[in-house]
Coordinates of C-alpha atoms in Angstrom, one line a residue:
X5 CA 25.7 75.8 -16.6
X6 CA 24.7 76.7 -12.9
X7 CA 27.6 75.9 -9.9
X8 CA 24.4 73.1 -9.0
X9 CA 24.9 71.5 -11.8
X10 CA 28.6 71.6 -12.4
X11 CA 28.6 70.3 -8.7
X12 CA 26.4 67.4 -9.3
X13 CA 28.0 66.4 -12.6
X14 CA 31.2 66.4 -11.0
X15 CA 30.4 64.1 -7.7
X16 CA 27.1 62.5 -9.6
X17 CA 24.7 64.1 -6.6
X18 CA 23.6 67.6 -5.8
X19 CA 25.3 68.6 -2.4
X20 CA 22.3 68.0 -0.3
X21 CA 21.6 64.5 -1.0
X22 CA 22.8 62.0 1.2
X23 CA 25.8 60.1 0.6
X24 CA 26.2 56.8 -1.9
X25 CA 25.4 53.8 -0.2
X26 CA 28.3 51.2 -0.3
X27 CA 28.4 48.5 -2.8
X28 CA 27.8 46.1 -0.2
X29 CA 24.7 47.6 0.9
X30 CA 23.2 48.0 -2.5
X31 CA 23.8 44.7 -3.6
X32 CA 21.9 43.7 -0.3
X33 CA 19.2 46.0 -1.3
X34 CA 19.1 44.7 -4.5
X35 CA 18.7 41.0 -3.1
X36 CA 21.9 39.8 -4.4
X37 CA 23.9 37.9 -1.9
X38 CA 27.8 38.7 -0.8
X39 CA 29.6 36.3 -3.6
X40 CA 32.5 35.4 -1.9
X41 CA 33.7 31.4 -1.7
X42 CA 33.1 31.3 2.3
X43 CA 29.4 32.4 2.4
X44 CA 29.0 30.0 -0.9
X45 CA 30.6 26.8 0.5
X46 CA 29.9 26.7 3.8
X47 CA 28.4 24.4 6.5
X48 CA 25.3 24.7 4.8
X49 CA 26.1 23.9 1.5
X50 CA 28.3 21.1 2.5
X51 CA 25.5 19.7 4.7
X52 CA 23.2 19.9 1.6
X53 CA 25.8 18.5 -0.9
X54 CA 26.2 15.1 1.7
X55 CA 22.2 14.7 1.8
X56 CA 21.9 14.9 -1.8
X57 CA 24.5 12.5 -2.4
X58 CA 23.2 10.1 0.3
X59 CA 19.6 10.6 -2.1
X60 CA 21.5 10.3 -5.5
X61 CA 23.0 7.5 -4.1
X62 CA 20.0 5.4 -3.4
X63 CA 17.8 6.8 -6.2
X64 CA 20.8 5.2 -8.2
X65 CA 20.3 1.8 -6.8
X66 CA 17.0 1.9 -7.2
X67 CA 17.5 2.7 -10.9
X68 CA 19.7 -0.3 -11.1
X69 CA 17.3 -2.4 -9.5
X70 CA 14.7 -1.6 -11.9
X71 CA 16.9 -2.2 -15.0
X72 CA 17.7 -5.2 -13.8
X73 CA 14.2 -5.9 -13.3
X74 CA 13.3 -4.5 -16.3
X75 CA 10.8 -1.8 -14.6
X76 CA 10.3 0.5 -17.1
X77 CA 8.2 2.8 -15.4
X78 CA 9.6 2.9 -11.5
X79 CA 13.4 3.3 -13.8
X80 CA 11.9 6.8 -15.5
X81 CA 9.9 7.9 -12.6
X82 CA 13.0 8.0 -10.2
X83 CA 15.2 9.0 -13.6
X84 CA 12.6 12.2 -13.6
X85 CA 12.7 12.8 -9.8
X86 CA 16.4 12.7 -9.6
X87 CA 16.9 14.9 -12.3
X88 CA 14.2 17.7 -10.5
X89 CA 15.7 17.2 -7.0
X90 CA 19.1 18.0 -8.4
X91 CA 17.8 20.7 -10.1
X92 CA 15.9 22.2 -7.7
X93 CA 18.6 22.0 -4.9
X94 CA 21.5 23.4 -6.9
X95 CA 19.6 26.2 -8.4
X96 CA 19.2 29.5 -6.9
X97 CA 16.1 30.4 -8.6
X98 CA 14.3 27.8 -7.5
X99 CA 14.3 28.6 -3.3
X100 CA 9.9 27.9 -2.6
X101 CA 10.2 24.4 -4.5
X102 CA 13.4 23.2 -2.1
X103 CA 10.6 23.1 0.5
X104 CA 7.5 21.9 -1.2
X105 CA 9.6 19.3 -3.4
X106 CA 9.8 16.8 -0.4
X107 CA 6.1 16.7 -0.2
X108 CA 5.5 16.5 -3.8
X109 CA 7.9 13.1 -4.0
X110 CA 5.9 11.3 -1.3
X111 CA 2.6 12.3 -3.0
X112 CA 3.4 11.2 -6.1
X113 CA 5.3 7.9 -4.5
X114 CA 2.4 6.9 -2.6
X115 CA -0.5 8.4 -3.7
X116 CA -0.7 9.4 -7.7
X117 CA 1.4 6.2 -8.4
X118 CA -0.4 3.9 -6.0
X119 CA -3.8 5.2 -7.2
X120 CA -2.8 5.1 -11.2
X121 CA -1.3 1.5 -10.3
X122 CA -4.2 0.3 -8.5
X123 CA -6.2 2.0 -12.0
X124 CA -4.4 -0.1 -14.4
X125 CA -4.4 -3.5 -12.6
X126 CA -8.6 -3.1 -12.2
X127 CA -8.6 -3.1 -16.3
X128 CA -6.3 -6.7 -16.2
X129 CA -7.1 -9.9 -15.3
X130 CA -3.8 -10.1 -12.6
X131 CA -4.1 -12.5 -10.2
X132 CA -3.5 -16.4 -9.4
X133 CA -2.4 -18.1 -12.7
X134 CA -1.8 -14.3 -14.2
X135 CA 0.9 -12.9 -12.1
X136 CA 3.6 -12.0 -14.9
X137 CA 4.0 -12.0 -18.7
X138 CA 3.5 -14.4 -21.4
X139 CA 7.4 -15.4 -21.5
X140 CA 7.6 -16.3 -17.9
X141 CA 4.2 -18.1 -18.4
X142 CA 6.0 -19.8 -21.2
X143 CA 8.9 -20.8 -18.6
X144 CA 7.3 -21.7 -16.3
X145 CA 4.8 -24.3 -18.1
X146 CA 8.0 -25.9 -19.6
X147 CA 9.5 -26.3 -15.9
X148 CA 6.3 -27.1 -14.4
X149 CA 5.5 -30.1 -17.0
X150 CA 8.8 -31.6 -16.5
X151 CA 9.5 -35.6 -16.0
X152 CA 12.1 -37.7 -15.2
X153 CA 13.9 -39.3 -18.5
X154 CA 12.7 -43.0 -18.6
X155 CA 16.3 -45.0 -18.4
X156 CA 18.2 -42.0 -17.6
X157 CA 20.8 -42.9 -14.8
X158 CA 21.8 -41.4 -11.4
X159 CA 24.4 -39.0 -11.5
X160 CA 26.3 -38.5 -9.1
X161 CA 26.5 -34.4 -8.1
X162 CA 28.0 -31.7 -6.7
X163 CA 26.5 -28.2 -5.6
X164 CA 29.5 -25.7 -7.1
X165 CA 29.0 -21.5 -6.9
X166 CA 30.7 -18.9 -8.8
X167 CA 30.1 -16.1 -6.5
X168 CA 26.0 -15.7 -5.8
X169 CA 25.6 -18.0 -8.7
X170 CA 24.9 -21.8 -8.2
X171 CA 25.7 -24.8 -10.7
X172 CA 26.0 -28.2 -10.4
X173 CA 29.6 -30.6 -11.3
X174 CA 28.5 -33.7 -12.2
X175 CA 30.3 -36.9 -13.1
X176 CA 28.8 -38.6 -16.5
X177 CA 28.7 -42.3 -16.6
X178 CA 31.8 -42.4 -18.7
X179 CA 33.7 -40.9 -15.9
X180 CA 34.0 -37.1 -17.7
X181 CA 33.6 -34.4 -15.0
X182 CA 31.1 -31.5 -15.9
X183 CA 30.1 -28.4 -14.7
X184 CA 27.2 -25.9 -15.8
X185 CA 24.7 -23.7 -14.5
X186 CA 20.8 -21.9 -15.2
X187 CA 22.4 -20.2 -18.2
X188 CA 25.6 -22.9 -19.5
X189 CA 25.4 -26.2 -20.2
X190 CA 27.0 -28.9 -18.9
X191 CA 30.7 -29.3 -20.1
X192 CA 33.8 -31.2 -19.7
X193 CA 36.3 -29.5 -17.1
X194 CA 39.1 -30.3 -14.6
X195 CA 38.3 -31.6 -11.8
X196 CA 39.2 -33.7 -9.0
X197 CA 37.1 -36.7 -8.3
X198 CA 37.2 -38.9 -5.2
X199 CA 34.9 -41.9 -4.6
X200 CA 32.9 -41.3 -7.4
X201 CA 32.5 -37.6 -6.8
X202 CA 33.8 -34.2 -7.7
X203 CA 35.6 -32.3 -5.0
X204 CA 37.3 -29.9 -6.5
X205 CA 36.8 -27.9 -9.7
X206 CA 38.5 -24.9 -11.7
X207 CA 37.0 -21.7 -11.2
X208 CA 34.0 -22.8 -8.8
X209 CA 33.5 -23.0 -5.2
X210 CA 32.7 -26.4 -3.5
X211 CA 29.8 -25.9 -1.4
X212 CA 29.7 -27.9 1.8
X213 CA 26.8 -28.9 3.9
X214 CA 25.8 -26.3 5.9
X215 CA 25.8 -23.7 2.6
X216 CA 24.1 -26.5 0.7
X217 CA 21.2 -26.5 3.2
X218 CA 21.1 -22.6 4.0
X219 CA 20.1 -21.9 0.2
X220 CA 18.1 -25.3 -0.2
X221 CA 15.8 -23.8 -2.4
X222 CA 17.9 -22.3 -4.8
X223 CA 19.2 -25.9 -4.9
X224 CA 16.3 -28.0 -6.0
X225 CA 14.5 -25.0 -8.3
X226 CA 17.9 -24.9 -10.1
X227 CA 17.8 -26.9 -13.5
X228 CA 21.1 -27.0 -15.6
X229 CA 20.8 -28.2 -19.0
X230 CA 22.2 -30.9 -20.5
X231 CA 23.4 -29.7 -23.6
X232 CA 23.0 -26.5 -26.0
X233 CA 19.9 -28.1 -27.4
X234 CA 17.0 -27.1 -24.9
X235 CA 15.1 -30.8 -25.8
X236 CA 17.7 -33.1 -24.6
X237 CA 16.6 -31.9 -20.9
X238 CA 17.8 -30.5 -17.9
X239 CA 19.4 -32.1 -14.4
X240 CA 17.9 -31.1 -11.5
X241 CA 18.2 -32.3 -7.9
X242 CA 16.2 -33.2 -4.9
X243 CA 18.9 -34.0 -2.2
X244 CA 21.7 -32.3 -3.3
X245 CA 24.1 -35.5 -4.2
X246 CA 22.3 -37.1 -7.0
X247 CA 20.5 -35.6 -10.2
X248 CA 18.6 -37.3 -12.7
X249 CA 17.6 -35.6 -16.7
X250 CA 14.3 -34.2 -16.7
X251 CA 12.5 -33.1 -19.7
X252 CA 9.4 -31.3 -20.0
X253 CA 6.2 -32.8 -21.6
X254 CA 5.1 -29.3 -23.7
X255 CA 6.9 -28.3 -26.5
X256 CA 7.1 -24.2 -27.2
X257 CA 6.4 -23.3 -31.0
X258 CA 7.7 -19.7 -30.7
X259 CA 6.8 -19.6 -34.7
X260 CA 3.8 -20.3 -34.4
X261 CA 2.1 -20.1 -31.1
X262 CA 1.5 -22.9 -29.8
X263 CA 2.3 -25.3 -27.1
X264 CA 2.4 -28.9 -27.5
X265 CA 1.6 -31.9 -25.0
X266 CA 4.3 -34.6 -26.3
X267 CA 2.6 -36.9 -24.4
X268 CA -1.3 -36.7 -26.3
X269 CA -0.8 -34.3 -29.2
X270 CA -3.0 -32.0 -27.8
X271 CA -2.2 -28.3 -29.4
X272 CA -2.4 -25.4 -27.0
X273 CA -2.7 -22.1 -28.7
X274 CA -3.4 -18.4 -26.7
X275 CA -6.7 -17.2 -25.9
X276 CA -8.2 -13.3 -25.3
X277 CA -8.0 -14.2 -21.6
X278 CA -4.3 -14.6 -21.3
X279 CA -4.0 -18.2 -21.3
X280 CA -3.2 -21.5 -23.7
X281 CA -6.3 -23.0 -24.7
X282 CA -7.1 -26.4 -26.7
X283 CA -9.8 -26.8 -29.4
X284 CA -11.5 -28.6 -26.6
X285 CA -11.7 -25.7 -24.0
X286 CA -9.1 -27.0 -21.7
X287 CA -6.4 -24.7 -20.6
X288 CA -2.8 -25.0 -19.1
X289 CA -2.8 -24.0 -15.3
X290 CA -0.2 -20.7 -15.9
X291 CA -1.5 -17.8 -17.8
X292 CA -0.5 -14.3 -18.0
X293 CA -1.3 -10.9 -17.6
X294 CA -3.9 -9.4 -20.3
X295 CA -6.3 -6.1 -20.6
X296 CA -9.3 -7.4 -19.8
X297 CA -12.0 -3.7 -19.9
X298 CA -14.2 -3.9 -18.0
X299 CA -14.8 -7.2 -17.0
X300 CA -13.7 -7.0 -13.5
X301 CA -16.4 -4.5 -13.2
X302 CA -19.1 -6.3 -14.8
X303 CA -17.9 -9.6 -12.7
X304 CA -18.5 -7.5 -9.3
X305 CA -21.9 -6.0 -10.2
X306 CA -23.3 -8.8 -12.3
X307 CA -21.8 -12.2 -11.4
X308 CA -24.0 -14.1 -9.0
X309 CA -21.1 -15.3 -6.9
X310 CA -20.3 -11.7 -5.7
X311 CA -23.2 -9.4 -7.0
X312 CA -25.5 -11.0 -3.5
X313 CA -23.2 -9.7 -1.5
X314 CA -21.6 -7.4 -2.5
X315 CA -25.0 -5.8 -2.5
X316 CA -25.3 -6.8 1.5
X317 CA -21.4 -5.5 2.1
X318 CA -22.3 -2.2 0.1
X319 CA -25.1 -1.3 2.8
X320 CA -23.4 -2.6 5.6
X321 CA -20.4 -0.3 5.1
X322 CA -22.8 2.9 4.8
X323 CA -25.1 1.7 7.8
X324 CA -21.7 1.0 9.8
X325 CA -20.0 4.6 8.8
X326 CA -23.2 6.6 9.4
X327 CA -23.9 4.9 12.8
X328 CA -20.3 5.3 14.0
X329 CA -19.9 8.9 13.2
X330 CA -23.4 9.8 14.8
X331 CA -22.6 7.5 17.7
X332 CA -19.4 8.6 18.8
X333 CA -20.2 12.5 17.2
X334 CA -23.4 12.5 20.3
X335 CA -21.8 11.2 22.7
X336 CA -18.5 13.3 22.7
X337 CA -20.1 16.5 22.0
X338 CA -22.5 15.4 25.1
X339 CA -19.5 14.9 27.2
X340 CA -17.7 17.6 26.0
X341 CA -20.9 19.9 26.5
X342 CA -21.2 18.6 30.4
X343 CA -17.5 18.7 31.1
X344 CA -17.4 22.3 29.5
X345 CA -19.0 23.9 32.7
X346 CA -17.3 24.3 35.6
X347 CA -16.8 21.4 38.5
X348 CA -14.4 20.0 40.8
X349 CA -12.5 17.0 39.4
X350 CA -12.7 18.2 35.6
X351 CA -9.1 17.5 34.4
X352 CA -9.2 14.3 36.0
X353 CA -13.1 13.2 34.4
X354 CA -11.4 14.6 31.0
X355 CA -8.1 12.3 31.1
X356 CA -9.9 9.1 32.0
X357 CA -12.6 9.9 28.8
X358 CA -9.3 10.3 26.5
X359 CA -8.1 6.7 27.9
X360 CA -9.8 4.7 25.0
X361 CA -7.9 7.1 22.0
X362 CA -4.9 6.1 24.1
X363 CA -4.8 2.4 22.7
X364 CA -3.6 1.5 19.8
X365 CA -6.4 0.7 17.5
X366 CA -5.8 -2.7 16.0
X367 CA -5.3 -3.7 20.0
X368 CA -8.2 -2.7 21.4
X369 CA -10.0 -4.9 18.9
X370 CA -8.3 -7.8 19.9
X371 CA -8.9 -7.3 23.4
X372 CA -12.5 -6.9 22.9
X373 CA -12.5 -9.8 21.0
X374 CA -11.9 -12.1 23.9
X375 CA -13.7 -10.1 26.2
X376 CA -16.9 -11.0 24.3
X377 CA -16.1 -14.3 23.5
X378 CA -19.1 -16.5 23.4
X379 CA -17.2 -19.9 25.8
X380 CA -14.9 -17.5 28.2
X381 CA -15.2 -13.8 27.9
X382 CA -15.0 -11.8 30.3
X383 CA -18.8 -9.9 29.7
X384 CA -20.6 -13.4 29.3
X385 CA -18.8 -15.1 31.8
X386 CA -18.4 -11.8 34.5
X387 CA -20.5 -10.1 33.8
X388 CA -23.4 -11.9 33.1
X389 CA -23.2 -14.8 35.1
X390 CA -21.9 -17.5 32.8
X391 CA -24.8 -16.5 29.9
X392 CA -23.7 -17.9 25.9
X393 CA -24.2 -14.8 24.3
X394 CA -23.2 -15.0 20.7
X395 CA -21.8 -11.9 20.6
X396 CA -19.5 -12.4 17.3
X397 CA -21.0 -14.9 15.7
X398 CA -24.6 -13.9 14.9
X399 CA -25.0 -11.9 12.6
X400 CA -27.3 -9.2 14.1
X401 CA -25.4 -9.0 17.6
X402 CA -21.7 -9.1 15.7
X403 CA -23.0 -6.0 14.3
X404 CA -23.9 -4.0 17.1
X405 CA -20.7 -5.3 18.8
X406 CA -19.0 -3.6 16.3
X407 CA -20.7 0.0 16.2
X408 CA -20.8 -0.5 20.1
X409 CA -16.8 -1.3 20.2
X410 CA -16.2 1.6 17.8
X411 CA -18.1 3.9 20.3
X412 CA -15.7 3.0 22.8
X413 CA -12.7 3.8 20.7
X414 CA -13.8 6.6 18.9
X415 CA -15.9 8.8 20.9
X416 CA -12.5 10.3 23.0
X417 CA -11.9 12.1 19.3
X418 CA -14.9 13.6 19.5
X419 CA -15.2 14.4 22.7
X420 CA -11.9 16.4 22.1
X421 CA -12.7 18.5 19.1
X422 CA -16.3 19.2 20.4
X423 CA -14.6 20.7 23.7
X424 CA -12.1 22.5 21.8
X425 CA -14.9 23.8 19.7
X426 CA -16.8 24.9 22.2
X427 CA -14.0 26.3 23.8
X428 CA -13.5 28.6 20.4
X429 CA -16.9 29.9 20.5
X430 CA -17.6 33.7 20.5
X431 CA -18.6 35.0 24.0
X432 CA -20.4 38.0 22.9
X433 CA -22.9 36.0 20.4
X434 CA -23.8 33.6 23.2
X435 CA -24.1 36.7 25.7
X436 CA -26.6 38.5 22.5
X437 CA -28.7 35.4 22.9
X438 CA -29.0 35.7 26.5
X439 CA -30.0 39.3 26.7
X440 CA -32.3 38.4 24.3
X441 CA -33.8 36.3 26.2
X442 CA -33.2 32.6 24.5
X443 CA -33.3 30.1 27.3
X444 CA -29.9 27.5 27.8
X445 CA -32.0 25.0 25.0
X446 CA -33.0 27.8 22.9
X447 CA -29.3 29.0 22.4
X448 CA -28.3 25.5 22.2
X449 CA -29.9 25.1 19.2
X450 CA -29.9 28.6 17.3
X451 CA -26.6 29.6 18.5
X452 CA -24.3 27.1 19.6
X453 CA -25.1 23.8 17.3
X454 CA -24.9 25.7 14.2
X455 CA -21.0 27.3 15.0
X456 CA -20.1 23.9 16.1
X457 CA -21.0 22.0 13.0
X458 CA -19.1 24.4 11.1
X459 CA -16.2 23.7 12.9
X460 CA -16.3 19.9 13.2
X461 CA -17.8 19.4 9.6
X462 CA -15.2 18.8 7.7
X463 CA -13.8 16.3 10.9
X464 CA -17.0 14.4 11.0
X465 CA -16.9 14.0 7.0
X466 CA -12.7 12.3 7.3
X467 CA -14.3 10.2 10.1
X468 CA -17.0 9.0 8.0
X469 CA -14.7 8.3 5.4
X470 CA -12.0 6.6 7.8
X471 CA -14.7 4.3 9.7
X472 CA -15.9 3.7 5.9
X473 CA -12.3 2.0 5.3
X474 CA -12.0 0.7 8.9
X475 CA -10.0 -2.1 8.3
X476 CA -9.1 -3.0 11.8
X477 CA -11.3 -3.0 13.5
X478 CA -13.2 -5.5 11.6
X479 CA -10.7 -7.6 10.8
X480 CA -9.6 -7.9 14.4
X481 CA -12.9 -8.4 16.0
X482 CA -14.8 -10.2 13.6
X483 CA -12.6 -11.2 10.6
X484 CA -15.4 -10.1 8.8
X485 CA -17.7 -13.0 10.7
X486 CA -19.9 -14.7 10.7
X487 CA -19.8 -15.8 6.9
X488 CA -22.9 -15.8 4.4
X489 CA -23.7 -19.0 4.7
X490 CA -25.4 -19.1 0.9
X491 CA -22.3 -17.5 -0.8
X492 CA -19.4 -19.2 -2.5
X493 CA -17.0 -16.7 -1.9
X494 CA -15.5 -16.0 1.4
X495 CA -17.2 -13.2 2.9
X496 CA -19.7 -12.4 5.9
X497 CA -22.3 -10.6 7.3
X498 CA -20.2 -8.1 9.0
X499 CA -17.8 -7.8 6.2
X500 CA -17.1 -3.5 4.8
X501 CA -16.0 -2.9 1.3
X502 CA -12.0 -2.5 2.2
X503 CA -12.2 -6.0 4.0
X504 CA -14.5 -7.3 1.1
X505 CA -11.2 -6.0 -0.9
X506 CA -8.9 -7.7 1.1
X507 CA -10.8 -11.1 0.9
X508 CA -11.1 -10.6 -3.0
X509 CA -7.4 -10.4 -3.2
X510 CA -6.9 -13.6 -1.7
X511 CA -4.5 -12.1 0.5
X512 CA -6.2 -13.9 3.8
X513 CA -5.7 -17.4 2.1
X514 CA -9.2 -18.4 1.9
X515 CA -9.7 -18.0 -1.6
X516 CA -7.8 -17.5 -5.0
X517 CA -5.8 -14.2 -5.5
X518 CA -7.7 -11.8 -7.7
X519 CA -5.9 -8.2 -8.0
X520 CA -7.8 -7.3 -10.7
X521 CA -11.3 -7.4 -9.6
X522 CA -9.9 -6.2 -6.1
X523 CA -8.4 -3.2 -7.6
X524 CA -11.9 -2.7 -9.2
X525 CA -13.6 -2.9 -5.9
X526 CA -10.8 -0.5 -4.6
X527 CA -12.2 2.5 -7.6
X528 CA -15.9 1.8 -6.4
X529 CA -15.0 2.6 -2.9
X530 CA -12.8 5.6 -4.1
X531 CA -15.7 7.5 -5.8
X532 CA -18.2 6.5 -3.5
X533 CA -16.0 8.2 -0.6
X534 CA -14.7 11.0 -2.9
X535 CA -18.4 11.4 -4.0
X536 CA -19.9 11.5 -0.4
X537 CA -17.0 14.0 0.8
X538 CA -18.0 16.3 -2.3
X539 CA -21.5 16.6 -1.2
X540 CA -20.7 17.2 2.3
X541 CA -18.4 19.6 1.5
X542 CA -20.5 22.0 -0.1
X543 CA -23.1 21.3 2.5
X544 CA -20.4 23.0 5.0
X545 CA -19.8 25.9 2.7
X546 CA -23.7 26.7 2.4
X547 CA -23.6 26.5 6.3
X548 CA -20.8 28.6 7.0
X549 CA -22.2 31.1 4.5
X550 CA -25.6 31.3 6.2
X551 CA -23.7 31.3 9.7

């Protein structure tokens, strides 16, 4: 063996190499972080373990609020996202996902879940008379069908609580003091009675006026029955001091099916569509919640109440978005091309064009609203010297109030990204064209129009699809006015899709509350937008390929 290698075997390196680095330093090099209890639980890890418990917290309540309410689905879902968020936070393997995680919540909260919700109410028949399932249906025929007990006598009543829960202490005709509540029936207690009534009773709170009247409701939907056998009736109340034994008139067979009218005989058993039917077609007014297919569907392209127009809506809505983005798209990129050369007062021009995008954009709707009012706006009366122009209520002039209010509002957008387009655009391919001798119009068109398509493509194809779901501004202007006047649903002539949607659903309180077929209506508008956006995406990629 060589002194070189007895040297190097003895201090592990030949003399010439340079010294060991520290552990320290290696284990940096390595990527291991310094182990030690300060760096592991400091500020930071203490400022993380308060924020997840803050979020365990809550995603623990709304666990409990979902068992409670026996939702299945929202209880796993926050069960799952719990579980990853704890995971993810406490693990040091997982450092990229502790800041993409946040993101991924809110797009599966409001966007996956939404969209699969709004997927499997469209296949049911959910609405007015179907909000809930066949058990609460069940309970609430019973309730609903409910009559006083011919010969049954005034009692006189008390409204008790034990803690949030509210019963009633009633005095019997032979004097005996009861209590009960929703869930117990009434049953012989100590009590102290005075005039007639029960003031005091074991284990339940006396309610006085003022409580009785700040839960009121609770008060007179409250039935407590009379006994363990669910026939004999149930009290229920109407001012608070006197109850009366109400029975219902239908009869639940749980056995076999059916529901019973006492009162004719008549035999209700379920139908396919969620509902009790009788051999004579007649149904009970409460129904439930059933998969229907594709009925909604076939109901909003084939049922003459909606297929007219829905038909109208449907072109409408494209004629609308089409002539609001090429509207607004012209005119700001023909301010933004004037404004683009030099002159004195350009800031100032600039701020006063952006004014509009400055207003909130369910206000500016209003205001134009009652600025072209057909009795006392402001352009009839002003403007044009006291003329009735029926600006909003026929149908041809509502419409080009519309497109011409949406110019207003949206053309500052555009007038924005086309100057900040042109702005971007290459000097020495504009110079090229003008060595080459292409006039100002020439370049215009060869040179300058194609580069800023590519760059405001993809913006004019969200527009489209914003103005396509441009809720507010049709609902504040118009209200969707004026109606079809040969329809017997409640839409108009100036109705889009998403307020078509809205007037479905019922949720404006001129018609019936349908979430099925709205939902339905919500898919068609989804892949006709996703559709369009598709196309026009591709378009831009061919373009910025050629460019």
């Amino acid at each position: 063996m060589t002194d070189l290698q007895q040297t190097r075997t003895a201090s592990g390196q030949a003399p010439g190499d340079a010294p060991a680095p520290p552990d320290s330093t290696r284990r940096r090099r390595l990527g291991r972080r310094d182990e030690s209890p300060a760096s592991r639980y400091g500020a930071g890890f203490l400022a993380k373990l308060a924020l997840m418990a803050v979020a365990n917290a809550f995603g623990i309540y709304v666990v409990w609020s979902a068992w409670l309410a026996e939702s299945w689905i929202i209880l796993g879902a926050m069960v799952a996202m719990l579980a990853v968020a704890n995971w993810v936070y406490f693990s040091r393997r997982t450092v990229p996902l502790k800041y993409v995680l946040p993101g991924l919540i809110f797009l599966f909260t409001f966007q996956i879940f939404t969209i699969g919700y709004t997927g499997w109410v469209a296949f049911t028949n959910y609405g007015d008379g179907h909000n809930s399932t066949k058990d609460d249906a069940v309970a609430a025929l019973l309730i609903q069908n409910e009559r006083r007990v011919e010969g049954s006598p005034a009692l006189p009543l008390t409204v008790v609580a034990d803690g949030e829960e509210l019963g009633f202490a009633v005095v019997q005709p032979d004097g005996t003091a009861t209590v009960g509540d929703a869930e117990a029936p009434l049953s012989a207690v100590d009590a102290t009675v005075a005039e007639g009534r029960i003031t005091a009773v074991d284990g339940w709170e006396v309610l006085d006026r003022a409580e009785v009247l700040a839960r009121q409701g609770e008060v007179t939907d409250l039935r407590v029955p009379v006994s363990d056998d669910p026939g004999a009736g149930s009290v229920r109340t109407q001012d608070a001091r006197t109850g009366y034994v109400y029975e219902s008139t239908l009869v639940y067979d749980e056995a076999a099916d059916t529901m019973t009218d006492t009162t004719t005989g008549t035999v209700y058993t379920p139908n396919d569509e969620g509902q009790f039917e009788a051999a004579d077609g007649s149904t009970l007014n409460v129904g439930w919640r059933v998969f229907v297919g594709f009925d909604n569907f076939t109901t909003a392209f084939s049922d003459s109440r909606y297929s007219g127009p829905f038909l109208q809506v449907v072109v409408w809505t494209f004629v609308f978005a089409f002539a609001s983005v090429a509207t607004t798209f012209l005119l700001g990129m023909f301010l933004a091309t004037v404004f683009n050369t030099p002159m004195r007062g350009r800031k100032i021009y600039r701020t006063l064009l952006i004014l509009p995008y400055a207003i909130p954009g369910f206000v500016a709707p209003l205001l134009w609203s009652g600025l072209l009012n057909r009795s006392f706006g402001f352009v009839n009366q002003v403007l044009l010297g006291g003329a009735a122009v029926p600006w909003l209520t026929d149908p041809w002039l509502a419409k080009l109030s519309i497109i011409g209010v949406n110019l207003w509002l949206g053309f500052p957008y555009m007038f924005l990204i086309c100057t900040g387009a042109l702005q971007s655009l290459p000097t020495d391919v504009l110079e090229a064209a003008k060595i080459d001798g292409a006039g100002r119009l020439r370049t215009w068109r060869s040179v300058v129009m194609p580069l800023l398509l590519v760059s405001t493509t993809p913006l004019l194809i969200s527009s489209f699809a914003f103005n396509f779901n441009n809720f507010a501004l049709i609902y504040m202007l118009t209200g969707g006015g004026p109606r079809f006047e040969d329809a017997s649903v409640p839409l108009g002539h100036t109705d889009i899709m998403i307020t078509m949607v809205y007037s479905v659903a019922g949720l404006d309180g001129n018609a019936p509350k349908d979430f099925g077929l709205a939902s339905a209506l919500s898919i068609v508008i989804f892949v006709i937008i996703a559709t369009i956006s598709a196309i026009a995406f591709k378009r831009t990629r061919s373009l910025e390929e050629i460019n």
